[in-house]
Amino acid sequence: TGAALFGGAACCCCGCLIYIRQNWHDYGGMTEDVTELTRSKGWWSYNFSYVAVMVGFFVMSLAAQQLALASHTWQITGSFIALFFAFVGFLTFLLKWGLQWLLDAIDTVSDCFRGEGYEIEFVYEWTCSTNASSLCATFCSPALCMLAAPTVQIFGERNKMAKPKRVWRLGKWWGGHAIDVYSKPFDGRRTGVQTSDQVNGAHPELRVSDQITRLVVHISKWAMPGARKLEFIDIELPRSALLLYIHTITVRQRKPGKVKQSWEFPAYVKLGGNTRFARVFEGESTIARYDAQEVRDARKDQLTRNKELWRWKEYTSSTGLANKAWGEGTFALPAALDAGQQKLLGFNFANQAGIPLNSLFGVAKAQDFYLNVVQAVVAQFASRFKGGGADEPWKDAQDVLSTFECTSLSQPQLWTSVDVTQAWQEDDELGAQLLMGMWPDSLSVATKLPPKLALALQKKTVPGHGKRTFAELARQKRLLLTDLSALGDYSAYAQKGGAIVGAYVVSVRVEAHPSIKVVAILLWWTDNGRTVERLYLPPTALGGDTEMDWLLAKTYVRHAMATYHQVSVHALRCHICMEPFVMAARRCLSTKHPVYKMLWPHIRYTLMINFLARATLIGPGGVFDMVSSIGGPKQGHIKLMADEYARWHVLDEHLPSKLSNAGLMPSQGTFPEGTYPYRDAALPVWYALHEYVERTLKTVYKVQADISGDTELQDFLNDLQESGFPLGRFSAAEFNSSAEALTELFTTIIWTVSARHAAVNFLQYEQMAYGPNMPLWMSKYPPPKGQVQSVGEALSYMCTRRASVGQAAVTWILSEYGSPWLMLNQPGSGDRYQELFSAGPQLDAVHWLSRIMDELEVEAKQRARTTSCGSNLQYVVLVPSNIPTSVAI
């Protein structure tokens, strides 16, 4: 008897261990349904584990019964133990096979007699928020896991809103179906599990699991009697370790043999952590004034909940933004998400409790992002001290390549040559970077030279243009100017051992090929309150400077370009100034609103990537303090950002206006078609996005009363004016007057977070990884002319090893495309938008944009073949398949 009891217990333990081991091996720690039979790998292990547990319990039951018969003392106790073991063994059998057979039989019979009713289809994913909870759930039976299931209530219209109907509750019976959402459905035939690439590969940047489940529930017609139209569905998840990502819900009203009508509910919402409730509206978009009162109330309730999750955090002088080194003044930055002081790394919700769940990265996206971070950190430590100390300068141009020799970071390439040690010194390389680099619209046609520059160039002749002076070419609109002079005012904010220099760069277009040539550089800075100015001309010019002086001048220019690009062009204008639009959309626009549906693909993860940037890059003690001359205790980069914001306007990035004001449109003659790669690639994308926004808004706002009567839109604009943009940098009255004004606003927003961001972000590694080419750190101010005689001496004025390697590591992270992302020309008509529109003219506009982007893809790739300037690099960052729809890298 003892041997039987021991053997049975051992059999049960072995069965459990086999199941746990196989489950952990297959799913990496995530609990899965023990009845999952669709995978060929591990099939026998799962079945053997069940057989072992069942046999073990029956053996222990027989042994306990034998003990009861053999001993009068154990008769009653042994009988109870035997019955318990027999019951557990039978329950194991029932969970594995009996329940499945019973459900199949019920389905077969009910399908024969099912008449009118409703069919509800859920497409969702699930996972556990922590490995610890996954381990605990592994030891729990599916019956215990049922306690964590969501509740679904459907609301519809029948003269007035119908009473809420609870149609989805784990462990309850509806039409013969046991609905188990926590684990995998019992088989593919009953619940429609999809394992094809089409389903499993859909939008992995949002995914929380490796399996998308489609669950079909049948309920009787008496559950929702006489519903003419279904309006919204409420989903509530009890507090647990469960994380649900619900893709779509479809409700079909069926008659025998056909579907009478159906309703689509695009959700794309996550539940778990700090988000336990979601309201999903039917996919038809409307503005509130045309909805029934009950629907309007439901929209208001949804926005009230959203405002509790997405709270404003102000960045002004009164909230501690200013630094003592800045002196007196009013400083501000756009408001942002109030995420609290939370830890950054890790996937436990407790570490990021201040960030709403639906603003966090998906699991695949987060893992990919943090993997790049780890890779960059390892690369930095591996190469920082090779051949010298961290704070020492590089010995020569070849020595800089040690950054890449012992790490996984690839060696970058520049436009004019695969040999970066030579290309960074060439004039043609600087010209190529001005035309199609990471700040490709820094140029403007100079019709009149700034006073400081005009004085320095007085009576100077332009190299390569005979006796023509700079003033003459300016009057003829043939001079190009890049104005970086503002940085000269920030010399006082340079870190110890760093330098900040302002610059004017004068260039002319080379007629023979699409390129420009820099013909003059004016550097200026302040030294102990004294202003220092120094003019540099190319060595080939009359009275030109030496090769080394000219090289140093170009490097100081690129240092100024890199600094201004990182602080203003990229961080401020593409990220920080876009965050209030994301916040206002979440707070003021219902998910049923057409403007929210239109913006949704372009605002995802903006809050999360900006949160990480503030905490790790630009915040106190962040990476910028380590790699940039303007960082550090005085926070010069934040002051520069605040000063730039004080001059910012939302339509600054309106592409046709910006190019026209700079004199760079094709019709203005300076750069004919085919001679300016950035503009030639950018304008077709802008016009396509503009047409898409116009088509969408015209179907929504047909008369002026639709705009003034759209309370959600008015709240959106007012929230931006009152809370999003301090110092009066946004005016609601400027855009609530017409659909045309709204079209310009929303086109600019979508353009900025998609194509504009791609243009200024994804070339950073190629141009900045090789430190001397575009350094964020300069160790000294420019020396007197003639003092530097070699490249090695010139490098002593540039970035240290620490700053150079840190710059390469950071730009590696920023320039990497993340896990498969949502691009402007994602395959599939409209699929790339993970569509919140389910029908109507707005969906037609999305399909139109898909077709246009497919056409632009072909044209852009053909155009890119002409942009190579000596290496194999081509200007492809504005090919639609390379343009993410939002700023999240």
mmCIF file of C-alpha atoms in Angstrom, residues 129-130 243 270 272-275 309 311 337-363 365-367 369-370 605 607-609 611-612 615-616:
data_model
loop_
_atom_site.group_PDB
_atom_site.id
_atom_site.type_symbol
_atom_site.label_atom_id
_atom_site.label_comp_id
_atom_site.label_asym_id
_atom_site.label_seq_id
_atom_site.Cartn_x
_atom_site.Cartn_y
_atom_site.Cartn_z
ATOM 1 C CA SER A 129 2.711 41.150 -16.657
ATOM 2 C CA THR A 130 5.581 39.461 -14.795
ATOM 3 C CA LEU A 243 -2.583 41.756 -19.700
ATOM 4 C CA LYS A 270 -4.767 47.107 -23.817
ATOM 5 C CA GLY A 272 -4.162 45.539 -17.310
ATOM 6 C CA GLY A 273 -1.907 47.402 -14.917
ATOM 7 C CA ASN A 274 -3.310 50.913 -14.440
ATOM 8 C CA THR A 275 -5.952 50.523 -17.160
ATOM 9 C CA LEU A 309 -5.095 58.929 -16.826
ATOM 10 C CA ARG A 311 -2.671 64.445 -16.856
ATOM 11 C CA LEU A 337 2.421 63.745 -19.667
ATOM 12 C CA ASP A 338 2.632 63.734 -15.885
ATOM 13 C CA ALA A 339 4.205 60.299 -15.511
ATOM 14 C CA GLY A 340 5.647 60.776 -12.041
ATOM 15 C CA GLN A 341 9.101 59.766 -10.897
ATOM 16 C CA GLN A 342 9.132 56.142 -11.937
ATOM 17 C CA LYS A 343 11.836 53.637 -12.745
ATOM 18 C CA LEU A 344 12.487 53.199 -16.430
ATOM 19 C CA LEU A 345 13.758 49.730 -17.162
ATOM 20 C CA GLY A 346 11.810 46.506 -16.840
ATOM 21 C CA PHE A 347 8.375 45.444 -17.953
ATOM 22 C CA ASN A 348 6.611 45.261 -14.598
ATOM 23 C CA PHE A 349 3.767 47.773 -14.505
ATOM 24 C CA ALA A 350 4.848 48.908 -11.045
ATOM 25 C CA ASN A 351 8.007 50.352 -12.594
ATOM 26 C CA GLN A 352 6.055 52.595 -14.973
ATOM 27 C CA ALA A 353 2.880 53.102 -12.999
ATOM 28 C CA GLY A 354 2.572 56.742 -13.993
ATOM 29 C CA ILE A 355 2.376 56.010 -17.713
ATOM 30 C CA PRO A 356 -1.016 54.838 -19.013
ATOM 31 C CA LEU A 357 -0.853 51.267 -20.246
ATOM 32 C CA ASN A 358 -1.897 52.240 -23.760
ATOM 33 C CA SER A 359 1.056 54.620 -24.013
ATOM 34 C CA LEU A 360 3.641 51.975 -23.131
ATOM 35 C CA PHE A 361 5.607 50.106 -25.774
ATOM 36 C CA GLY A 362 4.346 46.694 -26.764
ATOM 37 C CA VAL A 363 6.438 43.833 -25.418
ATOM 38 C CA LYS A 365 8.824 46.856 -29.263
ATOM 39 C CA ALA A 366 10.167 47.303 -25.724
ATOM 40 C CA GLN A 367 12.467 44.311 -25.950
ATOM 41 C CA PHE A 369 14.371 49.037 -27.970
ATOM 42 C CA TYR A 370 16.133 47.970 -24.795
ATOM 43 C CA TYR A 605 4.164 55.774 -28.370
ATOM 44 C CA LEU A 607 4.497 59.842 -24.889
ATOM 45 C CA MET A 608 6.663 56.830 -24.060
ATOM 46 C CA ILE A 609 9.616 57.777 -26.262
ATOM 47 C CA PHE A 611 9.384 60.101 -21.364
ATOM 48 C CA LEU A 612 12.505 58.033 -21.991
ATOM 49 C CA ALA A 615 14.785 60.792 -18.262
ATOM 50 C CA THR A 616 17.867 59.451 -20.017
#
